[in-house]
Short mmCIF file of C-alpha atoms in Angstrom, two decimals:
data_model
loop_
_atom_site.label_atom_id
_atom_site.label_comp_id
_atom_site.label_asym_id
_atom_site.label_seq_id
_atom_site.Cartn_x
_atom_site.Cartn_y
_atom_site.Cartn_z
CA GLU A 1 190.13 294.76 -45.90
CA LEU A 2 188.72 292.86 -43.00
CA LYS A 3 190.75 293.21 -39.80
CA VAL A 4 190.18 291.39 -36.56
CA GLU A 5 191.35 292.48 -33.15
CA GLN A 6 191.34 290.40 -30.09
CA ASN A 7 192.04 291.57 -26.55
CA PRO A 8 193.45 290.82 -24.32
CA LEU A 9 196.32 288.96 -26.00
CA PHE A 10 197.50 287.46 -22.78
CA LEU A 11 195.28 286.55 -19.86
CA SER A 12 196.30 285.00 -16.63
CA MET A 13 193.41 284.09 -14.41
CA GLN A 14 192.77 282.33 -11.26
CA GLU A 15 190.78 279.13 -11.01
CA GLY A 16 187.20 279.82 -10.28
CA LYS A 17 187.16 283.38 -11.78
CA ASN A 18 185.18 284.61 -14.70
CA TYR A 19 186.56 286.68 -17.58
CA THR A 20 185.75 287.73 -21.11
CA ILE A 21 187.73 287.82 -24.31
CA TYR A 22 186.77 290.41 -26.88
CA CYS A 23 186.94 290.13 -30.61
CA ASN A 24 186.27 293.19 -32.77
CA TYR A 25 186.27 293.24 -36.54
CA SER A 26 186.41 296.05 -38.90
CA THR A 27 183.85 295.45 -41.70
CA THR A 28 180.66 293.66 -42.12
CA SER A 29 180.77 289.96 -41.49
CA ASP A 30 177.92 287.57 -40.92
CA ARG A 31 179.81 284.75 -39.35
CA LEU A 32 182.18 284.54 -36.50
CA TYR A 33 184.17 281.52 -35.33
CA TRP A 34 186.03 280.62 -32.27
CA TYR A 35 188.87 278.15 -32.13
CA ARG A 36 191.10 276.73 -29.44
CA GLN A 37 194.74 275.72 -29.89
CA ASP A 38 196.76 273.87 -27.38
CA PRO A 39 200.59 274.23 -27.47
CA GLY A 40 202.05 272.21 -30.39
CA LYS A 41 198.48 271.28 -31.47
CA SER A 42 196.21 272.22 -34.35
CA LEU A 43 193.11 274.30 -34.09
CA GLU A 44 189.88 272.94 -32.58
CA SER A 45 186.57 274.46 -33.62
CA LEU A 46 184.69 275.69 -30.56
CA PHE A 47 181.76 277.82 -31.85
CA VAL A 48 180.19 279.14 -34.95
CA LEU A 49 178.05 282.20 -34.62
CA LEU A 50 175.82 282.85 -37.59
CA SER A 51 173.58 285.73 -36.86
CA ASN A 52 173.29 288.88 -34.73
CA GLY A 53 172.45 287.96 -31.22
CA ALA A 54 173.64 284.43 -31.49
CA VAL A 55 174.73 282.86 -28.23
CA LYS A 56 176.29 279.43 -27.85
CA GLN A 57 177.46 277.74 -24.75
CA GLU A 58 179.63 274.68 -24.16
CA GLY A 59 180.66 273.83 -20.60
CA ARG A 60 182.31 276.89 -19.07
CA LEU A 61 182.59 278.76 -22.40
CA MET A 62 179.87 281.01 -23.84
CA ALA A 63 180.25 282.94 -27.11
CA SER A 64 178.02 285.71 -28.39
CA LEU A 65 177.81 287.83 -31.53
CA ASP A 66 176.69 291.43 -31.93
CA THR A 67 177.01 292.16 -35.71
CA LYS A 68 175.90 295.76 -35.38
CA ALA A 69 178.79 296.46 -32.95
CA ARG A 70 181.04 294.15 -34.93
CA LEU A 71 181.82 292.43 -31.65
CA SER A 72 182.03 288.88 -30.40
CA THR A 73 182.83 287.86 -26.90
CA LEU A 74 183.95 284.55 -25.35
CA HIS A 75 183.06 284.37 -21.73
CA ILE A 76 184.75 282.05 -19.35
CA THR A 77 182.94 280.93 -16.27
CA ALA A 78 184.70 279.62 -13.18
CA ALA A 79 187.89 278.87 -15.03
CA VAL A 80 189.70 275.55 -14.57
CA HIS A 81 193.21 274.63 -15.52
CA ASP A 82 192.12 272.63 -18.48
CA LEU A 83 190.90 275.79 -20.15
CA SER A 84 194.49 277.05 -20.57
CA ALA A 85 195.16 277.38 -24.22
CA THR A 86 195.24 280.03 -27.05
CA TYR A 87 191.78 281.07 -28.26
CA PHE A 88 191.46 282.59 -31.75
CA CYS A 89 188.44 284.39 -33.25
CA ALA A 90 187.97 284.43 -36.91
CA ALA A 91 185.65 286.49 -38.98
CA TYR A 92 184.20 285.42 -42.35
CA ALA A 93 185.83 287.42 -45.13
CA GLY A 94 183.83 286.01 -48.01
CA SER A 95 184.56 283.34 -50.57
CA TYR A 96 184.86 280.79 -47.70
CA GLN A 97 187.90 282.67 -46.30
CA LEU A 98 188.55 283.52 -42.68
CA THR A 99 190.51 286.34 -41.24
CA PHE A 100 191.98 285.42 -37.85
CA GLY A 101 192.68 287.58 -34.74
CA LYS A 102 196.16 287.39 -33.13
CA GLY A 103 194.73 285.04 -30.39
CA THR A 104 194.40 285.24 -26.65
CA LYS A 105 196.81 283.11 -24.58
CA LEU A 106 194.93 282.02 -21.55
CA SER A 107 196.72 280.67 -18.45
CA VAL A 108 194.52 279.47 -15.56
CA ILE A 109 196.52 279.24 -12.35
CA PRO A 110 195.53 277.60 -9.10
CA SER B 1 183.92 266.64 -39.24
CA ALA B 2 186.48 265.35 -41.63
CA VAL B 3 189.61 263.56 -40.44
CA ILE B 4 192.63 265.41 -41.86
CA SER B 5 196.11 264.17 -41.88
CA GLN B 6 199.37 265.98 -42.91
CA LYS B 7 202.73 264.72 -43.88
CA PRO B 8 205.46 265.22 -42.67
CA SER B 9 204.51 266.34 -39.21
CA ARG B 10 207.70 268.16 -38.84
CA ASP B 11 210.96 268.69 -40.76
CA ILE B 12 214.24 270.47 -40.52
CA CYS B 13 215.55 271.60 -43.81
CA GLN B 14 218.52 273.40 -45.22
CA ARG B 15 218.42 276.86 -46.76
CA GLY B 16 217.68 276.79 -50.55
CA THR B 17 215.96 273.40 -50.63
CA SER B 18 212.29 272.70 -51.10
CA LEU B 19 209.69 270.72 -49.07
CA THR B 20 206.40 269.30 -50.19
CA ILE B 21 203.75 268.94 -47.61
CA GLN B 22 200.75 266.62 -48.12
CA CYS B 23 197.27 266.98 -46.80
CA GLN B 24 194.88 264.06 -46.96
CA VAL B 25 191.20 264.08 -46.02
CA ASP B 26 189.16 261.01 -45.29
CA SER B 27 186.14 262.20 -47.26
CA GLN B 28 185.57 264.48 -50.22
CA VAL B 29 185.47 268.14 -49.23
CA THR B 30 184.41 271.14 -51.13
CA MET B 31 187.21 273.62 -50.22
CA MET B 32 190.76 273.17 -49.16
CA PHE B 33 193.08 275.93 -47.85
CA TRP B 34 196.66 276.37 -46.75
CA TYR B 35 197.64 278.65 -43.90
CA ARG B 36 200.94 279.55 -42.26
CA GLN B 37 201.31 280.21 -38.59
CA GLN B 38 204.62 281.80 -37.61
CA PRO B 39 205.94 281.05 -34.07
CA GLY B 40 203.58 282.73 -31.52
CA GLN B 41 201.59 284.29 -34.23
CA SER B 42 198.11 284.06 -35.76
CA LEU B 43 197.21 282.23 -39.01
CA THR B 44 197.63 283.76 -42.35
CA LEU B 45 195.90 282.33 -45.38
CA ILE B 46 198.40 281.39 -48.15
CA ALA B 47 196.07 280.18 -50.74
CA THR B 48 192.87 278.40 -51.70
CA ALA B 49 193.68 275.08 -53.28
CA ASN B 50 191.28 274.61 -56.32
CA GLN B 51 190.57 271.17 -57.66
CA GLY B 52 191.96 270.77 -61.12
CA SER B 53 193.05 274.29 -61.47
CA GLU B 54 195.60 276.89 -60.26
CA ALA B 55 195.44 277.91 -56.60
CA THR B 56 194.09 281.32 -55.67
CA TYR B 57 196.89 283.07 -53.73
CA GLU B 58 196.54 285.79 -51.16
CA SER B 59 198.40 289.05 -51.25
CA GLY B 60 202.11 288.52 -50.41
CA PHE B 61 202.21 284.86 -51.52
CA VAL B 62 203.14 283.70 -55.07
CA ILE B 63 202.94 280.48 -56.93
CA ASP B 64 206.77 280.25 -57.58
CA LYS B 65 207.43 280.18 -53.91
CA PHE B 66 204.38 278.17 -52.71
CA PRO B 67 203.19 275.94 -55.57
CA ILE B 68 200.01 274.00 -54.68
CA SER B 69 198.32 271.13 -56.28
CA ARG B 70 194.81 269.66 -55.66
CA PRO B 71 194.31 266.71 -57.98
CA ASN B 72 191.06 265.53 -56.35
CA LEU B 73 188.50 266.24 -53.71
CA THR B 74 190.58 264.65 -50.87
CA PHE B 75 194.13 265.52 -51.35
CA SER B 76 196.45 268.62 -51.72
CA THR B 77 200.05 269.49 -51.52
CA LEU B 78 201.90 272.73 -50.65
CA THR B 79 205.54 273.04 -51.70
CA VAL B 80 207.70 275.62 -49.97
CA SER B 81 210.44 276.41 -52.51
CA ASN B 82 213.92 277.74 -52.11
CA MET B 83 213.48 277.97 -48.40
CA SER B 84 215.01 280.51 -46.06
CA PRO B 85 214.94 280.72 -42.36
CA GLU B 86 212.01 283.14 -42.65
CA ASP B 87 209.98 280.22 -43.84
CA SER B 88 210.19 278.40 -40.44
CA SER B 89 206.54 278.19 -39.53
CA ILE B 90 203.74 275.77 -38.92
CA TYR B 91 201.90 275.07 -42.21
CA LEU B 92 198.30 273.94 -41.83
CA CYS B 93 195.74 272.77 -44.27
CA SER B 94 192.09 273.31 -43.66
CA VAL B 95 188.89 272.11 -45.22
CA ILE B 96 185.23 272.99 -45.44
CA ASN B 97 182.68 270.29 -45.95
CA ARG B 98 179.77 272.47 -46.80
CA ALA B 99 177.85 271.30 -43.73
CA GLY B 100 175.82 274.40 -43.51
CA THR B 101 178.03 276.41 -41.21
CA ASP B 102 181.08 276.30 -43.61
CA THR B 103 183.23 275.63 -40.60
CA GLN B 104 186.79 275.13 -41.43
CA TYR B 105 188.47 272.19 -39.85
CA PHE B 106 192.24 272.22 -39.53
CA GLY B 107 194.80 269.46 -40.00
CA PRO B 108 197.44 268.78 -37.35
CA GLY B 109 199.95 271.02 -39.15
CA THR B 110 203.54 270.53 -40.30
CA ARG B 111 206.26 272.26 -38.30
CA LEU B 112 209.02 273.41 -40.54
CA THR B 113 212.46 274.68 -39.35
CA VAL B 114 214.85 276.01 -41.91
CA LEU B 115 218.46 276.34 -41.03
#
């Protein structure tokens, strides 16, 4: 059974700082997804990582995938308040199904 | 990406009653799924809604409690039956449009409170 672990679960960071969220998964998976969820809202797709070594960047967020280590990272550069949200990673479990991590609640403070 | 709507957006229901949630997509999609997100928690897959046939349920979810229909490629319903306070959650439908990455796009969710 595929399990996905994210850490940290809670992250409070100052504006302008950098930080990384980690996503480990337990068995082989060839795709990794990152989503953002704002309070009271649905999930917004951020990144899809399809192969080992894949790196994608959008604004201050950069995601990478190491399938050999079963690890994906979401790196935040020079955080701003607008990035405050909960970030979920999800690993592909086969049959078009995703297994989600518990989410990382990010608060960016002035 | 597809535009997904859900009805109702929220509801407060009494114990023992049932609620049907609708998910409508603006274009035909290959796959539709139903998830549950309990307060402050992650998402758990309930079932895959199969067009024209019975849904495929995940471990811990059964058809009698969560009957699902998918009559065509743009619409699905999830019923939460004989509700108890433990069913209070956000219920989300998601779709895949087979755009190559098989990205799942999520509807806005239905926030259910059971008293």
